[in-house]
Tab-separated table of C-alpha atoms in Angstrom:
chain	number	residue	atom	x	y	z
A	1	UNK	CA	-0.097	0.047	-0.298
A	2	UNK	CA	1.546	4.240	-0.330
A	3	UNK	CA	0.919	6.280	1.857
A	4	UNK	CA	-2.021	9.859	2.009
A	5	UNK	CA	-0.282	13.027	2.481
A	6	UNK	CA	-2.063	12.249	5.822
A	7	UNK	CA	-0.227	9.366	6.879
A	8	UNK	CA	-3.261	6.907	5.773
A	9	UNK	CA	-2.476	4.051	3.342
A	10	UNK	CA	-4.007	4.515	0.065
A	11	UNK	CA	-5.824	0.713	0.659
A	12	UNK	CA	-6.060	-2.825	-0.685
A	13	UNK	CA	-8.070	-5.241	-1.067
A	14	UNK	CA	-7.711	-9.098	0.693
A	15	UNK	CA	-9.368	-12.298	0.374
A	16	UNK	CA	-11.777	-13.690	3.578
A	17	UNK	CA	-12.858	-16.481	3.139
A	18	UNK	CA	-15.262	-16.203	0.036
A	19	UNK	CA	-15.658	-12.503	0.541
A	20	UNK	CA	-13.079	-9.413	-1.125
A	21	UNK	CA	-12.499	-6.557	1.790
A	22	UNK	CA	-11.094	-3.620	1.631
A	23	UNK	CA	-8.938	-1.882	4.417
A	24	UNK	CA	-6.488	0.956	5.300
A	25	UNK	CA	-4.290	0.943	7.987
A	26	UNK	CA	-2.070	4.075	8.985
A	27	UNK	CA	0.469	4.048	12.092
A	28	UNK	CA	2.645	1.970	14.417
A	29	UNK	CA	1.563	-0.201	17.908
A	30	UNK	CA	-0.861	-2.351	19.589
A	31	UNK	CA	-3.566	-3.263	16.898
A	32	UNK	CA	-6.454	-1.162	17.244
A	33	UNK	CA	-9.948	-1.816	14.654
A	34	UNK	CA	-12.031	1.112	14.123
A	35	UNK	CA	-15.690	-1.105	12.808
A	36	UNK	CA	-17.692	2.187	10.756
A	37	UNK	CA	-21.642	2.297	11.227
A	38	UNK	CA	-24.542	0.621	8.803
A	39	UNK	CA	-26.231	3.851	7.721
A	40	UNK	CA	-25.968	4.436	3.885
A	41	UNK	CA	-23.639	5.084	2.099
A	42	UNK	CA	-21.111	4.494	5.777
A	43	UNK	CA	-17.894	3.349	5.016
A	44	UNK	CA	-14.748	3.168	6.893
A	45	UNK	CA	-13.064	6.486	6.245
A	46	UNK	CA	-16.379	8.368	6.200
A	47	UNK	CA	-16.584	7.140	9.190
A	48	UNK	CA	-13.988	7.743	11.017
A	49	UNK	CA	-12.063	10.507	9.278
A	50	UNK	CA	-11.596	12.928	12.891
A	51	UNK	CA	-9.836	10.037	14.493
A	52	UNK	CA	-7.335	7.996	12.797
A	53	UNK	CA	-4.237	10.289	11.999
A	54	UNK	CA	-4.176	12.006	15.615
A	55	UNK	CA	-5.224	6.949	17.154
A	56	UNK	CA	-2.352	6.356	14.447
A	57	UNK	CA	0.517	8.778	16.365
A	58	UNK	CA	0.386	5.033	19.096
A	59	UNK	CA	-1.146	2.746	17.419
A	60	UNK	CA	-1.566	0.321	14.632
A	61	UNK	CA	-4.908	1.863	13.051
A	62	UNK	CA	-7.066	-1.001	10.618
A	63	UNK	CA	-10.133	0.312	9.264
A	64	UNK	CA	-12.032	-1.800	7.318
A	65	UNK	CA	-15.435	-1.422	4.980
A	66	UNK	CA	-17.372	-4.016	6.368
A	67	UNK	CA	-19.097	-6.300	3.776
A	68	UNK	CA	-22.265	-4.833	2.483
A	69	UNK	CA	-20.576	-0.957	2.412
A	70	UNK	CA	-17.501	0.642	0.208
A	71	UNK	CA	-15.469	-1.452	-1.615
A	72	UNK	CA	-15.455	-4.309	0.119
A	73	UNK	CA	-18.398	-7.405	-1.052
A	74	UNK	CA	-21.685	-6.780	-1.056
A	75	UNK	CA	-22.742	-9.810	0.681
A	76	UNK	CA	-24.338	-10.804	3.995
A	77	UNK	CA	-25.934	-13.229	5.538
A	78	UNK	CA	-29.200	-11.585	6.155
A	79	UNK	CA	-29.619	-14.889	8.677
A	80	UNK	CA	-27.028	-13.963	11.475
A	81	UNK	CA	-25.843	-10.408	10.454
A	82	UNK	CA	-23.812	-9.726	12.985
A	83	UNK	CA	-22.585	-12.950	13.493
A	84	UNK	CA	-21.626	-13.479	10.003
A	85	UNK	CA	-19.885	-9.403	10.394
A	86	UNK	CA	-18.143	-11.032	13.193
A	87	UNK	CA	-16.511	-13.745	10.534
A	88	UNK	CA	-15.718	-11.020	8.276
A	89	UNK	CA	-13.841	-9.073	11.204
A	90	UNK	CA	-12.184	-12.234	12.432
A	91	UNK	CA	-11.067	-13.451	8.886
A	92	UNK	CA	-9.037	-10.158	8.644
A	93	UNK	CA	-7.096	-10.243	11.582
A	94	UNK	CA	-6.251	-14.108	9.983
A	95	UNK	CA	-5.229	-12.551	6.883
A	96	UNK	CA	-3.033	-10.031	8.493
A	97	UNK	CA	-1.887	-12.237	11.045
A	98	UNK	CA	-3.062	-9.646	13.769
A	99	UNK	CA	-3.161	-12.607	16.465
A	100	UNK	CA	-5.404	-9.966	18.728
A	101	UNK	CA	-6.689	-5.945	18.765
A	102	UNK	CA	-8.474	-3.537	19.815
A	103	UNK	CA	-11.903	-3.525	18.674
A	104	UNK	CA	-13.072	-0.206	18.215
A	105	UNK	CA	-16.910	0.146	17.089
A	106	UNK	CA	-19.694	2.162	16.405
A	107	UNK	CA	-23.558	0.925	15.763
A	108	UNK	CA	-23.185	-1.811	13.730
A	109	UNK	CA	-19.244	-1.811	13.742
A	110	UNK	CA	-20.379	-1.951	17.936
A	111	UNK	CA	-22.279	-5.144	16.847
A	112	UNK	CA	-20.254	-6.389	15.468
A	113	UNK	CA	-16.606	-5.903	17.819
A	114	UNK	CA	-19.560	-7.096	20.442
A	115	UNK	CA	-20.434	-10.455	18.729
A	116	UNK	CA	-16.548	-11.058	18.408
A	117	UNK	CA	-15.295	-11.041	21.456
A	118	UNK	CA	-18.033	-13.341	22.164
A	119	UNK	CA	-17.499	-15.657	18.991
A	120	UNK	CA	-13.717	-15.503	19.343
A	121	UNK	CA	-12.936	-13.586	22.532
A	122	UNK	CA	-9.318	-14.657	22.270
A	123	UNK	CA	-8.800	-12.245	19.124
A	124	UNK	CA	-10.232	-9.614	20.741
A	125	UNK	CA	-8.378	-6.699	24.022
A	126	UNK	CA	-10.200	-4.402	25.115
A	127	UNK	CA	-13.424	-3.335	23.213
A	128	UNK	CA	-14.473	0.234	22.647
A	129	UNK	CA	-18.334	0.964	21.961
A	130	UNK	CA	-20.321	3.577	20.509
A	131	UNK	CA	-24.124	3.677	20.942
A	132	UNK	CA	-24.207	-0.062	19.630
A	133	UNK	CA	-26.267	-1.932	17.920
A	134	UNK	CA	-28.491	-4.932	18.924
A	135	UNK	CA	-28.714	-4.066	22.832
A	136	UNK	CA	-32.271	-4.278	24.242
A	137	UNK	CA	-33.691	-4.237	20.502
A	138	UNK	CA	-35.909	-6.995	21.429
A	139	UNK	CA	-37.257	-5.372	24.526
A	140	UNK	CA	-39.456	-2.434	23.075
A	141	UNK	CA	-40.016	-0.959	19.828
A	142	UNK	CA	-37.160	0.867	17.243
A	143	UNK	CA	-36.696	4.177	17.784
A	144	UNK	CA	-37.759	6.710	15.121
A	145	UNK	CA	-34.040	7.150	14.158
A	146	UNK	CA	-33.400	3.162	13.376
A	147	UNK	CA	-36.718	3.053	12.030
A	148	UNK	CA	-35.884	6.006	9.020
A	149	UNK	CA	-32.359	4.083	9.230
A	150	UNK	CA	-34.362	0.231	7.889
A	151	UNK	CA	-37.028	2.404	5.857
A	152	UNK	CA	-34.380	3.905	3.446
A	153	UNK	CA	-34.573	1.532	0.510
A	154	UNK	CA	-38.083	0.781	0.820
A	155	UNK	CA	-41.483	2.364	-0.146
A	156	UNK	CA	-39.779	5.079	-2.219
A	157	UNK	CA	-36.288	3.869	-2.251
A	158	UNK	CA	-33.108	6.010	-1.986
A	159	UNK	CA	-33.141	9.515	-2.410
A	160	UNK	CA	-30.989	12.623	-0.981
A	161	UNK	CA	-33.811	14.463	0.308
A	162	UNK	CA	-34.735	10.354	2.594
A	163	UNK	CA	-31.339	11.318	3.010
A	164	UNK	CA	-30.706	13.867	4.436
A	165	UNK	CA	-33.820	13.444	6.784
A	166	UNK	CA	-31.910	10.854	8.660
A	167	UNK	CA	-28.382	12.263	9.032
A	168	UNK	CA	-28.934	15.959	9.873
A	169	UNK	CA	-32.839	14.059	12.152
A	170	UNK	CA	-31.324	11.483	13.160
A	171	UNK	CA	-27.621	10.744	13.174
A	172	UNK	CA	-26.660	14.221	14.968
A	173	UNK	CA	-27.679	16.349	17.754
A	174	UNK	CA	-26.489	19.365	16.369
A	175	UNK	CA	-28.030	19.985	12.645
A	176	UNK	CA	-25.613	22.388	11.147
A	177	UNK	CA	-23.126	19.835	11.528
A	178	UNK	CA	-24.073	18.328	8.552
A	179	UNK	CA	-22.599	19.924	5.291
A	180	UNK	CA	-23.848	19.663	1.355
A	181	UNK	CA	-21.186	17.862	0.356
A	182	UNK	CA	-20.970	15.047	3.149
A	183	UNK	CA	-24.316	14.480	1.954
A	184	UNK	CA	-23.911	14.134	-1.728
A	185	UNK	CA	-20.872	12.074	-0.715
A	186	UNK	CA	-23.012	9.182	1.261
A	187	UNK	CA	-25.722	9.305	-1.494
A	188	UNK	CA	-23.834	8.302	-4.558
A	189	UNK	CA	-22.123	5.519	-1.985
A	190	UNK	CA	-25.773	4.892	-1.294
A	191	UNK	CA	-26.174	4.138	-4.850
A	192	UNK	CA	-24.458	1.056	-5.531
A	193	UNK	CA	-26.403	-1.214	-7.299
A	194	UNK	CA	-25.919	-4.099	-5.737
A	195	UNK	CA	-26.343	-2.876	-1.965
A	196	UNK	CA	-30.284	-1.344	-3.538
A	197	UNK	CA	-30.788	-4.888	-4.783
A	198	UNK	CA	-29.790	-6.760	-1.300
A	199	UNK	CA	-29.560	-3.527	1.594
A	200	UNK	CA	-27.225	-5.002	4.250
A	201	UNK	CA	-29.252	-3.662	6.548
A	202	UNK	CA	-32.598	-3.836	7.444
A	203	UNK	CA	-35.559	-6.490	8.623
A	204	UNK	CA	-35.227	-9.766	9.095
A	205	UNK	CA	-38.018	-11.280	7.292
A	206	UNK	CA	-39.877	-14.862	6.433
A	207	UNK	CA	-39.794	-17.723	8.856
A	208	UNK	CA	-36.332	-16.984	10.718
A	209	UNK	CA	-37.690	-13.505	11.034
A	210	UNK	CA	-37.898	-13.583	15.052
A	211	UNK	CA	-34.943	-16.346	15.682
A	212	UNK	CA	-32.598	-14.103	13.961
A	213	UNK	CA	-34.357	-10.912	16.103
A	214	UNK	CA	-33.425	-12.746	18.944
A	215	UNK	CA	-30.088	-13.767	18.082
A	216	UNK	CA	-29.240	-10.228	17.077
A	217	UNK	CA	-30.697	-8.782	20.539
A	218	UNK	CA	-27.087	-9.248	22.795
A	219	UNK	CA	-29.076	-8.494	25.556
A	220	UNK	CA	-30.984	-12.274	24.906
A	221	UNK	CA	-27.597	-14.374	24.572
A	222	UNK	CA	-26.248	-15.541	27.703
A	223	UNK	CA	-23.174	-14.636	27.066
A	224	UNK	CA	-22.891	-11.579	27.036
A	225	UNK	CA	-22.095	-12.106	31.463
A	226	UNK	CA	-19.154	-14.225	30.299
A	227	UNK	CA	-17.392	-11.080	28.049
A	228	UNK	CA	-14.667	-10.782	30.615
A	229	UNK	CA	-12.746	-8.161	27.831
A	230	UNK	CA	-12.156	-4.773	29.210
A	231	UNK	CA	-15.261	-3.003	28.235
A	232	UNK	CA	-15.119	1.142	27.478
A	233	UNK	CA	-19.749	1.781	26.107
A	234	UNK	CA	-19.339	5.730	25.518
A	235	UNK	CA	-23.097	7.061	24.399
A	236	UNK	CA	-24.207	10.042	23.281
A	237	UNK	CA	-27.469	11.248	25.300
A	238	UNK	CA	-28.921	12.399	22.583
A	239	UNK	CA	-28.240	9.443	19.992
A	240	UNK	CA	-31.915	8.855	18.602
A	241	UNK	CA	-30.944	6.194	16.617
A	242	UNK	CA	-30.270	3.422	19.184
A	243	UNK	CA	-31.359	4.217	22.830
A	244	UNK	CA	-28.161	6.066	25.575
A	245	UNK	CA	-30.447	3.023	28.493
A	246	UNK	CA	-28.460	0.682	26.053
A	247	UNK	CA	-24.901	1.392	27.818
A	248	UNK	CA	-26.460	0.724	31.073
A	249	UNK	CA	-27.995	-2.401	29.954
A	250	UNK	CA	-23.858	-3.403	29.262
A	251	UNK	CA	-22.710	-2.186	31.943
A	252	UNK	CA	-25.090	-4.238	34.443
A	253	UNK	CA	-24.521	-7.200	33.035
A	254	UNK	CA	-20.691	-7.429	31.393
A	255	UNK	CA	-18.307	-7.645	34.021
A	256	UNK	CA	-15.711	-5.375	33.449
A	257	UNK	CA	-17.130	-2.600	31.610
A	258	UNK	CA	-17.578	1.310	32.409
A	259	UNK	CA	-20.002	3.767	30.926
A	260	UNK	CA	-19.306	7.162	30.113
A	261	UNK	CA	-22.449	9.088	28.662
A	262	UNK	CA	-21.294	12.622	25.979
A	263	UNK	CA	-23.999	15.436	26.879
A	264	UNK	CA	-25.708	17.588	23.612
A	265	UNK	CA	-24.882	14.236	21.335
A	266	UNK	CA	-26.084	12.206	18.698
A	267	UNK	CA	-25.592	8.751	17.621
A	268	UNK	CA	-22.328	9.539	16.011
A	269	UNK	CA	-19.847	10.209	18.917
A	270	UNK	CA	-16.518	9.441	17.632
A	271	UNK	CA	-17.429	12.484	14.742
A	272	UNK	CA	-19.187	15.108	16.443
A	273	UNK	CA	-17.337	14.869	19.852
A	274	UNK	CA	-13.984	13.918	18.135
A	275	UNK	CA	-11.158	15.214	20.222
A	276	UNK	CA	-13.359	13.752	23.398
A	277	UNK	CA	-13.303	10.504	21.855
A	278	UNK	CA	-10.058	10.267	21.003
A	279	UNK	CA	-8.710	11.129	24.285
A	280	UNK	CA	-10.681	9.205	26.394
A	281	UNK	CA	-9.808	6.352	23.573
A	282	UNK	CA	-6.221	7.117	24.096
A	283	UNK	CA	-6.241	6.234	27.741
A	284	UNK	CA	-8.580	3.672	27.831
A	285	UNK	CA	-6.141	1.970	25.606
A	286	UNK	CA	-2.907	3.444	26.813
A	287	UNK	CA	-3.684	1.318	30.460
A	288	UNK	CA	-3.423	-2.331	28.644
A	289	UNK	CA	0.201	-1.284	27.734
């Protein structure tokens, strides 16, 4: 890989099982994997644009596009999506010959990180989860933000207006921080024909839908109480996609879980409160050295 001016590698694609996974990396030191959220048009670099350079001063930062997004293969197992994502991340670490890594995940990526810690605990060092998916999702009705996210590709189909509304009304606390250029870039990415034909994030359906929903709620999984990894949960108190009450659920169930609630912050803590987030991550991960 070649380096860009920011120090982030230009990226490469590797074969993981029967899928291609695109990733970039920067820095050196203990491995840290950044896992992005599942909104339309998301990708690793765009979701962590305000964090990679800072974290790369102290760590080897690996930033994949999860299956279904960016330049990675678009297929996701809808019968067990979080398990499938976790398997892809674990497989990527195997290919890169990284035996253990700190896992940092936002929303969809947070669910992938937590599931990997359950399925292959030996591959995870410390966990940092920002408004992760799959926390208490079967215990209450979906939020308005989650409904907007899941309906992006249904009904009248994807549109720039639907995406702008989701980003400004549900993703962040301050709508003014979402620029027209950001909306345009996410919208273009969301129109990939493979994605529109088979969206990676959608409501479970079919005869096995109830089983899938149950499997996607980690608070229903007895293994959650056995996840002994040191964990930092960071949740925006104004998160309109995943309820902040999920942070307390994790703190009560996981034996080594710290919880930080960020004021005046929505679902995208790592972007809205980048300086705070980078400081918290650095301090938390430095404890493990």
